[in-house]
Structure formats: C-alpha cells, structure tokens
mmCIF file of C-alpha atoms and ligand atoms in Angstrom:
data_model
loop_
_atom_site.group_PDB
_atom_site.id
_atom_site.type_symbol
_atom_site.label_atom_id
_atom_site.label_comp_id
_atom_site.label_asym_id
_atom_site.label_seq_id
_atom_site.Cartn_x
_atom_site.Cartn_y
_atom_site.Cartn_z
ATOM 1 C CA UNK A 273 13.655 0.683 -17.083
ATOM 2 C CA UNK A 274 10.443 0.402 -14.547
ATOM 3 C CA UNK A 275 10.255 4.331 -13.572
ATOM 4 C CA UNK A 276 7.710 4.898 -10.276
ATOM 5 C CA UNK A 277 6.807 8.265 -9.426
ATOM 6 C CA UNK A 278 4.414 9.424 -6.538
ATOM 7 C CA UNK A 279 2.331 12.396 -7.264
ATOM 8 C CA UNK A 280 1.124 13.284 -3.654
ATOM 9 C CA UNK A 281 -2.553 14.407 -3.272
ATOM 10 C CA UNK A 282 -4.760 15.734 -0.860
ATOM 11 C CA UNK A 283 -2.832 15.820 2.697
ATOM 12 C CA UNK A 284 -1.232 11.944 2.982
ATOM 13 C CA UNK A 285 -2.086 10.376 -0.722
ATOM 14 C CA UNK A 286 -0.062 9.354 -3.289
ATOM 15 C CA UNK A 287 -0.950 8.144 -6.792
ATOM 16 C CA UNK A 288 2.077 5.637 -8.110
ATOM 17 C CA UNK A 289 2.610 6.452 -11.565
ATOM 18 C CA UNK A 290 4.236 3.630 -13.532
ATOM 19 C CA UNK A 291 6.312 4.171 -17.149
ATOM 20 C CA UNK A 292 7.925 0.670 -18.683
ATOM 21 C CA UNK A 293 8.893 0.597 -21.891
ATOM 22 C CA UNK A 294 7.169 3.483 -22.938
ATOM 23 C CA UNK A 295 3.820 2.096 -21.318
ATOM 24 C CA UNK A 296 1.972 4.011 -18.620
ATOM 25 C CA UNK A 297 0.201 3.067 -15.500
ATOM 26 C CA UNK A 298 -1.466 5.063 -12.862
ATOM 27 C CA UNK A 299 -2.339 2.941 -9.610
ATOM 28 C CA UNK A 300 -5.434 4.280 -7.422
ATOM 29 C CA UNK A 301 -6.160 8.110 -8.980
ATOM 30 C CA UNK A 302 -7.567 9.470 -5.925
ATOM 31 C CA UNK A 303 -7.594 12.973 -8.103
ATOM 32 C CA UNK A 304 -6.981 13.142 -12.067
ATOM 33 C CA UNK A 305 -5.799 16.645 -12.577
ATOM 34 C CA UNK A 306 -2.665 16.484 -10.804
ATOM 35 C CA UNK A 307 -1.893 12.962 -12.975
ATOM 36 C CA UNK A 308 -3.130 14.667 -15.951
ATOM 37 C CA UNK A 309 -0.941 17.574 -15.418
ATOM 38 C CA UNK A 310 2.391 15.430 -14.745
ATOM 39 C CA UNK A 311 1.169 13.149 -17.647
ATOM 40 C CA UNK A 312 1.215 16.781 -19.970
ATOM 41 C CA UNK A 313 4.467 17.728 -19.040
ATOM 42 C CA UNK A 314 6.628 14.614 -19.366
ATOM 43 C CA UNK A 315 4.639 13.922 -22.872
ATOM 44 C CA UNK A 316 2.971 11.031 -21.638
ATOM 45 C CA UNK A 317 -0.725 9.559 -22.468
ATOM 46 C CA UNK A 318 -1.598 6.902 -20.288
ATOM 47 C CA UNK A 319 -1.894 3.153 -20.751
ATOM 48 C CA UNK A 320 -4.112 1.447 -18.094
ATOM 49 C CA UNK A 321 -5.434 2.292 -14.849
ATOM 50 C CA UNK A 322 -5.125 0.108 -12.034
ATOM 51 C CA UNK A 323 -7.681 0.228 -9.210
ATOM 52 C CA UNK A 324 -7.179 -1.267 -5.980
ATOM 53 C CA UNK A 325 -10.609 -0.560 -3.829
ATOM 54 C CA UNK A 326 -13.755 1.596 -3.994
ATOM 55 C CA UNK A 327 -12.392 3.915 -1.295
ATOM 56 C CA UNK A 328 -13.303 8.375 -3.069
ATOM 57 C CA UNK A 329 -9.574 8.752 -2.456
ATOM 58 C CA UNK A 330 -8.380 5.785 -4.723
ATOM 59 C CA UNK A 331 -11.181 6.383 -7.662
ATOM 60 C CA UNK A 332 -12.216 10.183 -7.526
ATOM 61 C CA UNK A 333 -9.796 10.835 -11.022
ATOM 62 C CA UNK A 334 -10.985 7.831 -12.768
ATOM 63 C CA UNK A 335 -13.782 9.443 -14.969
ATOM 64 C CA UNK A 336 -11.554 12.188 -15.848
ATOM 65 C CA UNK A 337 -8.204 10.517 -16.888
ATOM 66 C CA UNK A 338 -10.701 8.362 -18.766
ATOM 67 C CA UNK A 339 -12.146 11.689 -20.415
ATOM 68 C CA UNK A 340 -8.335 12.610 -21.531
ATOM 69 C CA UNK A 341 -7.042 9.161 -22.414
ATOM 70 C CA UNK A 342 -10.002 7.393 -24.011
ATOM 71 C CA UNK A 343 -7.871 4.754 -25.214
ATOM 72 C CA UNK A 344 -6.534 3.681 -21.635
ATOM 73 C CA UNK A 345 -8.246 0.701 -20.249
ATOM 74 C CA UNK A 346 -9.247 0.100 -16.381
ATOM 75 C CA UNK A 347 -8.643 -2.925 -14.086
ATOM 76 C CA UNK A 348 -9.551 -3.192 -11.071
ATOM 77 C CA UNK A 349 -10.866 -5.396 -8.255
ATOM 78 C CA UNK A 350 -14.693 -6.876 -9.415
ATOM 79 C CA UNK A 351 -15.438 -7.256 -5.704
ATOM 80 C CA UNK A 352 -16.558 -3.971 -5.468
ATOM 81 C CA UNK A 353 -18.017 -1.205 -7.484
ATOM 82 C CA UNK A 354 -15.153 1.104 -9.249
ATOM 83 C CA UNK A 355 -16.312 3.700 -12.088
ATOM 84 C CA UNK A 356 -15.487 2.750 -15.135
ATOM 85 C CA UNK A 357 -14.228 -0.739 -14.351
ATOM 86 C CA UNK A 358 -13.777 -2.588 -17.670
ATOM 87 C CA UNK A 359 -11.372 -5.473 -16.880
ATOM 88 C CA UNK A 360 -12.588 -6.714 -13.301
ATOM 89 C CA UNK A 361 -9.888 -8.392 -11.293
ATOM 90 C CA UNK A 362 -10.627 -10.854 -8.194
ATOM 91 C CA UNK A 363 -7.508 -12.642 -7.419
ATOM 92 C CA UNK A 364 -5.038 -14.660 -7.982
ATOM 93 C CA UNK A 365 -4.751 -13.675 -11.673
ATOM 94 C CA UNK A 366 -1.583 -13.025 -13.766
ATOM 95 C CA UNK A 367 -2.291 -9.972 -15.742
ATOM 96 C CA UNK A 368 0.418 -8.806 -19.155
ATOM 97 C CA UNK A 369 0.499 -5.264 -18.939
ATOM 98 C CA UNK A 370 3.844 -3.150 -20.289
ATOM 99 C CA UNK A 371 5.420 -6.235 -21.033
ATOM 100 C CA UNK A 372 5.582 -7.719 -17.735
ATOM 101 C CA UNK A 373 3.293 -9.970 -15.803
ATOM 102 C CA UNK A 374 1.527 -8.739 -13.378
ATOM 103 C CA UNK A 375 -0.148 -10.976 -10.349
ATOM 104 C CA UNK A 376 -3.610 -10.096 -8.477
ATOM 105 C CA UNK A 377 -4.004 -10.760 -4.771
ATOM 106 C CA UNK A 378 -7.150 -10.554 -3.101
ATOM 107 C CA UNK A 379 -6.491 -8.611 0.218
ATOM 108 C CA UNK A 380 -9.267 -9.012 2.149
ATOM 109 C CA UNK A 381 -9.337 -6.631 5.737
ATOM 110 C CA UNK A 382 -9.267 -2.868 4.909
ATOM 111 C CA UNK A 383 -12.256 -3.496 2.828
ATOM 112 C CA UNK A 384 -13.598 -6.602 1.910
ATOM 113 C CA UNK A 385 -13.193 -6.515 -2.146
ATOM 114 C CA UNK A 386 -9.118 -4.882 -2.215
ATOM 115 C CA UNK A 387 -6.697 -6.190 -3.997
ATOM 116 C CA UNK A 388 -3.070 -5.664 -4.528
ATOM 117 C CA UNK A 389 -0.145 -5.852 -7.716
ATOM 118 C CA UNK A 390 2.802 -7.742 -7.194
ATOM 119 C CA UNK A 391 4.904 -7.564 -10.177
ATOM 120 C CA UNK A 392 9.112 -8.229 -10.982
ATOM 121 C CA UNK A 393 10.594 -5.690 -13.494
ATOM 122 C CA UNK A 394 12.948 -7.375 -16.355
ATOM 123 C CA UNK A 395 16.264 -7.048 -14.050
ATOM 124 C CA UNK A 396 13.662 -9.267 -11.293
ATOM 125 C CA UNK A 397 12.874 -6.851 -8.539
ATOM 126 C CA UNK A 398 9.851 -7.113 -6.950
ATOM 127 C CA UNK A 399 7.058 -4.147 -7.127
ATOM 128 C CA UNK A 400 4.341 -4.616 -4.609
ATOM 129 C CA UNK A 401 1.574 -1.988 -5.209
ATOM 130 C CA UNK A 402 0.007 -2.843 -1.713
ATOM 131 C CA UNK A 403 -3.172 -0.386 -1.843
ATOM 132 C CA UNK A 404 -4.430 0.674 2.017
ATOM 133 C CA UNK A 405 -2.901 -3.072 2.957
ATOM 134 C CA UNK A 406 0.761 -2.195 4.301
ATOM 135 C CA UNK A 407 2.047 1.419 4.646
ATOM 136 C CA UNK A 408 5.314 1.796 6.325
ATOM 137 C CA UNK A 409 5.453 0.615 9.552
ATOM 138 C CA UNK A 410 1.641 0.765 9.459
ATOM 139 C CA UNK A 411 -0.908 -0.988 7.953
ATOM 140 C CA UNK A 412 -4.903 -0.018 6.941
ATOM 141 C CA UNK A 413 -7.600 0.766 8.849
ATOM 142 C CA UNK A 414 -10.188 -2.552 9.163
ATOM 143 C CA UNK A 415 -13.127 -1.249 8.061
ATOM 144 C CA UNK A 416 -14.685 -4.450 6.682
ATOM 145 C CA UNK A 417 -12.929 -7.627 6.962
ATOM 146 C CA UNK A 418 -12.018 -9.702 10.261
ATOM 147 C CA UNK A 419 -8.689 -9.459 11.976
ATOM 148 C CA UNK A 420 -8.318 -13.394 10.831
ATOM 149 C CA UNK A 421 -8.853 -11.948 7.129
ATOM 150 C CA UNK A 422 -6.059 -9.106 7.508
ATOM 151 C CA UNK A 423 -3.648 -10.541 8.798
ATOM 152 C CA UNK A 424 -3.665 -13.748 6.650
ATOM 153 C CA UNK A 425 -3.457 -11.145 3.583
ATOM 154 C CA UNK A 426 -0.788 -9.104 5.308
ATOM 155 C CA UNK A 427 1.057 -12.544 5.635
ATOM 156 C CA UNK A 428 0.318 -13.444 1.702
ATOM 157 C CA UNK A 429 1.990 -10.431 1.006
ATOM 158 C CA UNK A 430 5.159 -10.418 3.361
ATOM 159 C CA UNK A 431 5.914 -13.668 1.958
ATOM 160 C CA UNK A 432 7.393 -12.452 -1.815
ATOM 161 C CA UNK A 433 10.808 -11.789 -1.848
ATOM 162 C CA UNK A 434 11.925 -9.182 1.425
ATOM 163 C CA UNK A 435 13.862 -6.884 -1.167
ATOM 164 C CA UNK A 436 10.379 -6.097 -2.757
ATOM 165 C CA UNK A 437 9.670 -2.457 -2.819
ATOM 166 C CA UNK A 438 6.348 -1.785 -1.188
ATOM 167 C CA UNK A 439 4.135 1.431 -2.692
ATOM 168 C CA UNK A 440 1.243 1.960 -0.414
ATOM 169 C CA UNK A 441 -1.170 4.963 -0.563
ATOM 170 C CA UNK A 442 0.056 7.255 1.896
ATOM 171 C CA UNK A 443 2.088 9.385 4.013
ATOM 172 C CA UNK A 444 1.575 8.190 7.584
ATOM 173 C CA UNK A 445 5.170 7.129 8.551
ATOM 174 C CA UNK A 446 6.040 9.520 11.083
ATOM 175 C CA UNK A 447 2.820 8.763 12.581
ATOM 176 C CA UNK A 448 2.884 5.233 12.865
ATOM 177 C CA UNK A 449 6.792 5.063 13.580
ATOM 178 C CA UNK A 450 6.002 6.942 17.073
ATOM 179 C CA UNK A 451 2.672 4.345 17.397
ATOM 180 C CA UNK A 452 5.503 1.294 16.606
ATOM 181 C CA UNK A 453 7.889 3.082 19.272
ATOM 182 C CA UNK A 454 4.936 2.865 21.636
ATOM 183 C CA UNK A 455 4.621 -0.913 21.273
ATOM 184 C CA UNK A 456 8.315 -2.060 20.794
ATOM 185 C CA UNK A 457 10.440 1.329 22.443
ATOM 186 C CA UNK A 458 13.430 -0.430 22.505
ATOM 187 C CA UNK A 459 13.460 -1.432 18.494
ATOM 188 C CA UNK A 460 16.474 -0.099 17.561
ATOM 189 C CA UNK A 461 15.686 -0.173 13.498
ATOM 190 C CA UNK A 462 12.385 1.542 14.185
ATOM 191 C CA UNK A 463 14.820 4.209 16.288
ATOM 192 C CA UNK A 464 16.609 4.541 13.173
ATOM 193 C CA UNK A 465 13.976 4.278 10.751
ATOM 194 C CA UNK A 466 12.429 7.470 12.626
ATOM 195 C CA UNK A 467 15.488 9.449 12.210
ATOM 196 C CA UNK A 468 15.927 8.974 8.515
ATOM 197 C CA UNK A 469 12.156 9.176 7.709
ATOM 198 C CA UNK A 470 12.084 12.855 9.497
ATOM 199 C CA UNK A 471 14.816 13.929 7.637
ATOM 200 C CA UNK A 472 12.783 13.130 4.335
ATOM 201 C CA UNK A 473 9.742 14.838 5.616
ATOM 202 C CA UNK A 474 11.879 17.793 6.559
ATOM 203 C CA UNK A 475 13.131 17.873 2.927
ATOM 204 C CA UNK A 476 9.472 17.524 2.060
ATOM 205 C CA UNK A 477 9.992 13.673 0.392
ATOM 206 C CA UNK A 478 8.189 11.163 0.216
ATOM 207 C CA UNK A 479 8.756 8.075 2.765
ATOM 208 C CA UNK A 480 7.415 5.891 0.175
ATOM 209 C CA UNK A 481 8.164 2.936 -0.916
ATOM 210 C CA UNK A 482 9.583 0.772 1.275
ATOM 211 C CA UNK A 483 10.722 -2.998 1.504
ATOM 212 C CA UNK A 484 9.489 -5.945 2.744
ATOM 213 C CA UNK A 485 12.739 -6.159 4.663
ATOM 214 C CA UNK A 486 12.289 -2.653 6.614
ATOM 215 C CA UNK A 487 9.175 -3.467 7.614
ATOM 216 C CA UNK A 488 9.088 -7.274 8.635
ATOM 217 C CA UNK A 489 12.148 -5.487 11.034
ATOM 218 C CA UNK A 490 10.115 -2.198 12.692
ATOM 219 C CA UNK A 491 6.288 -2.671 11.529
ATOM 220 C CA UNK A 492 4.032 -3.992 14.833
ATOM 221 C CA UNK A 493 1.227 -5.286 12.383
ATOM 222 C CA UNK A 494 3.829 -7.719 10.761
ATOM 223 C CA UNK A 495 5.230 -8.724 14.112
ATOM 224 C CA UNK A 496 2.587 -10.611 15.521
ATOM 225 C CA UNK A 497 5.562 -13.464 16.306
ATOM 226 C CA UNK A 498 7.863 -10.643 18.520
ATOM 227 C CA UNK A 499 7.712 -11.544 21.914
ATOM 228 C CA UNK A 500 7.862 -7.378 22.935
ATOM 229 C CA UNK A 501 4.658 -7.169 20.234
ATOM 230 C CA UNK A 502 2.582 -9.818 22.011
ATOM 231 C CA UNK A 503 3.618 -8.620 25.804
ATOM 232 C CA UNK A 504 2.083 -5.370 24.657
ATOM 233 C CA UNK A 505 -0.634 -7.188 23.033
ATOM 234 C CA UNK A 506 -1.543 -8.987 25.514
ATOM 235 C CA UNK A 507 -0.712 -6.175 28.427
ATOM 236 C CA UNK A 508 -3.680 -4.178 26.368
ATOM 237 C CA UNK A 509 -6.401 -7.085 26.623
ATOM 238 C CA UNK A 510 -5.218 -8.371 30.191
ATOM 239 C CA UNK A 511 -5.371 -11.811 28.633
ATOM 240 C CA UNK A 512 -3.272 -14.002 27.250
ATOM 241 C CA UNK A 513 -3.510 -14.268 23.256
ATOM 242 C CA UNK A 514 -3.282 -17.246 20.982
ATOM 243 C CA UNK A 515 -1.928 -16.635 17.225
ATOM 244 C CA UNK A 516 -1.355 -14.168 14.937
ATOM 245 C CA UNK A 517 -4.583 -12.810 14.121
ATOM 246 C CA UNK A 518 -5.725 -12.261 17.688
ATOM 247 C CA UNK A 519 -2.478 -10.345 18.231
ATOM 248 C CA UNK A 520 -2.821 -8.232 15.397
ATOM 249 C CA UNK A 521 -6.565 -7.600 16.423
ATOM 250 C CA UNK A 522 -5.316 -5.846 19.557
ATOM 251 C CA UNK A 523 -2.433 -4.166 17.845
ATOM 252 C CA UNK A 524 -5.418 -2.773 15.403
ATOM 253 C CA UNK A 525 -7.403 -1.770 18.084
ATOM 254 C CA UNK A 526 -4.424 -0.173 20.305
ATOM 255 C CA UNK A 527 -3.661 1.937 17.083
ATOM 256 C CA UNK A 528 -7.224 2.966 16.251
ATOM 257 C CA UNK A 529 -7.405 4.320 20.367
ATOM 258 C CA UNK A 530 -3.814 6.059 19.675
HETATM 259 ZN ZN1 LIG B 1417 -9.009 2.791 1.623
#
C-alpha cells in the first residue's frame, strides 16, 4: 500500500509524507517538528528524505529530522546547496527507494537547480512529487529560470500518464482557480473545480493532490495551446505570440500583476 499524507505547515505548505512497505519518506520538510511529531504518534522512524530545491520552506526541518533519525539518508537535487545533502540528484536518474523505482527530473524555471519524483506504486499509479513546479491550477513563481526553461519542464512533466496524482507544495487553489477564471471565465471544469475545492477548504482539507487530467483541463500555465488562453495572452501584450513558452511568459507575468 503507497500511503501519502500532507502535514500542512506554516500558512499554504505541505510536507508529503510517504509510508510503502513499512519504509518512510518525507518530501521537502519545510519544518521538522510537526513531521517529527506525526512520525511519534503513528510509530514511525523515517527512511529517506527527499529534497526538491534550496527554497527555507522546503529544507528548514532537514537538520532536525536528521538529529532524530540519524539513520535516514538525504537526496536531493546537487544543483543547489541543501543541508545535509548526502545522495545528490541532477536528473534523469532512476532512484530504488521502498521498493519502488523512483525517476529524477530536472525542472528547471522556479529555480534553476529543482527537481521533481515521478514514481508508479506496485498496482502502477503514477505519483508525481512536483515540488514548486505545478500546484493546482497554478504553477511556481519564476524566480530563476527562463519562461522557455519552465514551460519545457512543465511539458516533461504533463506528459506521464494523465491519471498521475500530482503533490505540489502548497495550498494556493482557491487563489489561482479565481486567477484561471480570469483568463478562461467560461471554463466550465475550472467552474466546477472551484465549487468542489471551496467545499474542501470550508471543511478545512487539503486540495492536494491532484491529476494530470484536472489540470491539463482548468490550469492556464498548461494551456498554452487553448485558443481562450492565448487571446488573453496575447490581449495582455497587444501582440501577437508565437509558441508555448512566449504564451506562458505572459500568463506568468499576468499572474505575478494579479
Ligand atoms: Zn520554492
């Protein structure tokens, strides 16, 4: 059985906490003391720690779940600097960890060194741990990388299976759902998707993960081929646009001014 559960930190954050056949696997500890306390009370010692990017709110608990569970071992991208990095990852590896194989992608945009996990559990559904790459119907901020980087690692990643369940790092749904209504109003999925998604965060649930599938339907940073995407695009540059990455680029920048 691969078991994910989300222990939500600080305001948006969530750290995905993995158990497989009695193996454990925190991805991105932003904070250790909530992990260590959920670790505690299930009966748990962790495994490995997976690391996507440098970013405090990814690596702050490092050092101490490191301090609790010497014997846990930490891989992570070797593009950048991560504390306590003993098994540095840079892409396109295949990784055994808990019995399953896990691949490396180098995801190049939100900063220039991230990387993400795909791996298929034993009954062959996809897990996509996608780091600050893809949240739902939202992606990362590009702090580093080029729009022509981004978006040709948001497309490596929207190309495994569309039932793959995405896990990104936080809590911005209702957020970018009314900032994907303001590019594409008339999506009716994204109309629905906003409806069920409130109802979680009414209930105080997570949004978290999602699929491939929802968002290649309601996500305007993975529709850079929808004509109603691209009018908007291109209504915000007052100029035509030519490919993907330059109509992400505007989508990008008409989200950072929203
Ligand atoms: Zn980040």
């Amino acid at each position: 059985m691969f078991n994910v559960t989300p222990i939500a930190i600080y305001s948006d954050n969530y750290v995905w906490i993995i158990q497989h056949q009695g193996c454990v696997i925190v991805v991105d500890p932003g904070l250790g003391e909530p992990v260590i306390e959920f670790l505690k009370d299930n009966n748990l010692t962790l495994d490995y720690i997976l690391v996507t990017h440098k970013h405090w709110d990814h690596v702050t608990g490092i050092a101490s779940l490191k301090e609790h569970f010497p014997q846990c071992k930490v891989y992570g991208t070797g593009h950048e600097d991560i504390p306590c990095l003993e098994h540095p990852l840079l892409g396109g590896e295949n990784v055994e960890l808990a019995g399953l194989n896990w691949h490396v992608i180098h995801t190049p945009g939100h900063t220039l060194g991230q990387i993400a996990f795909y791996v298929e559990d034993l009954s062959g559904q996809g897990h996509l741990f996608s780091a600050d790459n893809i949240f739902a119907c939202g992606c990362g901020r590009m702090f580093e990388g080029t729009a022509e980087q981004f978006q040709s690692s948001l497309a490596g990643l929207i190309s495994y299976p569309t039932n793959t369940l995405i896990y990104g790092t936080h809590e911005y749904t209702l957020a970018n759902i009314n900032f994907a209504l303001h590019i594409e109003p008339n999506n009716t999925y994204t109309l629905h998707r906003q409806d069920v998604c409130s109802e979680l965060r009414s209930q105080g649930l997570p949004t978290l993960p999602t699929t491939i599938a929802d968002e290649l339907k309601s996500n305007p940073f993975l529709r850079w081929g929808q004509p109603d995407v691209i009018r908007a695009a291109e209504h915000h540059k007052g100029a035509q646009l030519h490919g993907p990455a330059q109509v992400f680029a505007e989508i990008r920048l008409m989200k950072d001014q929203f």
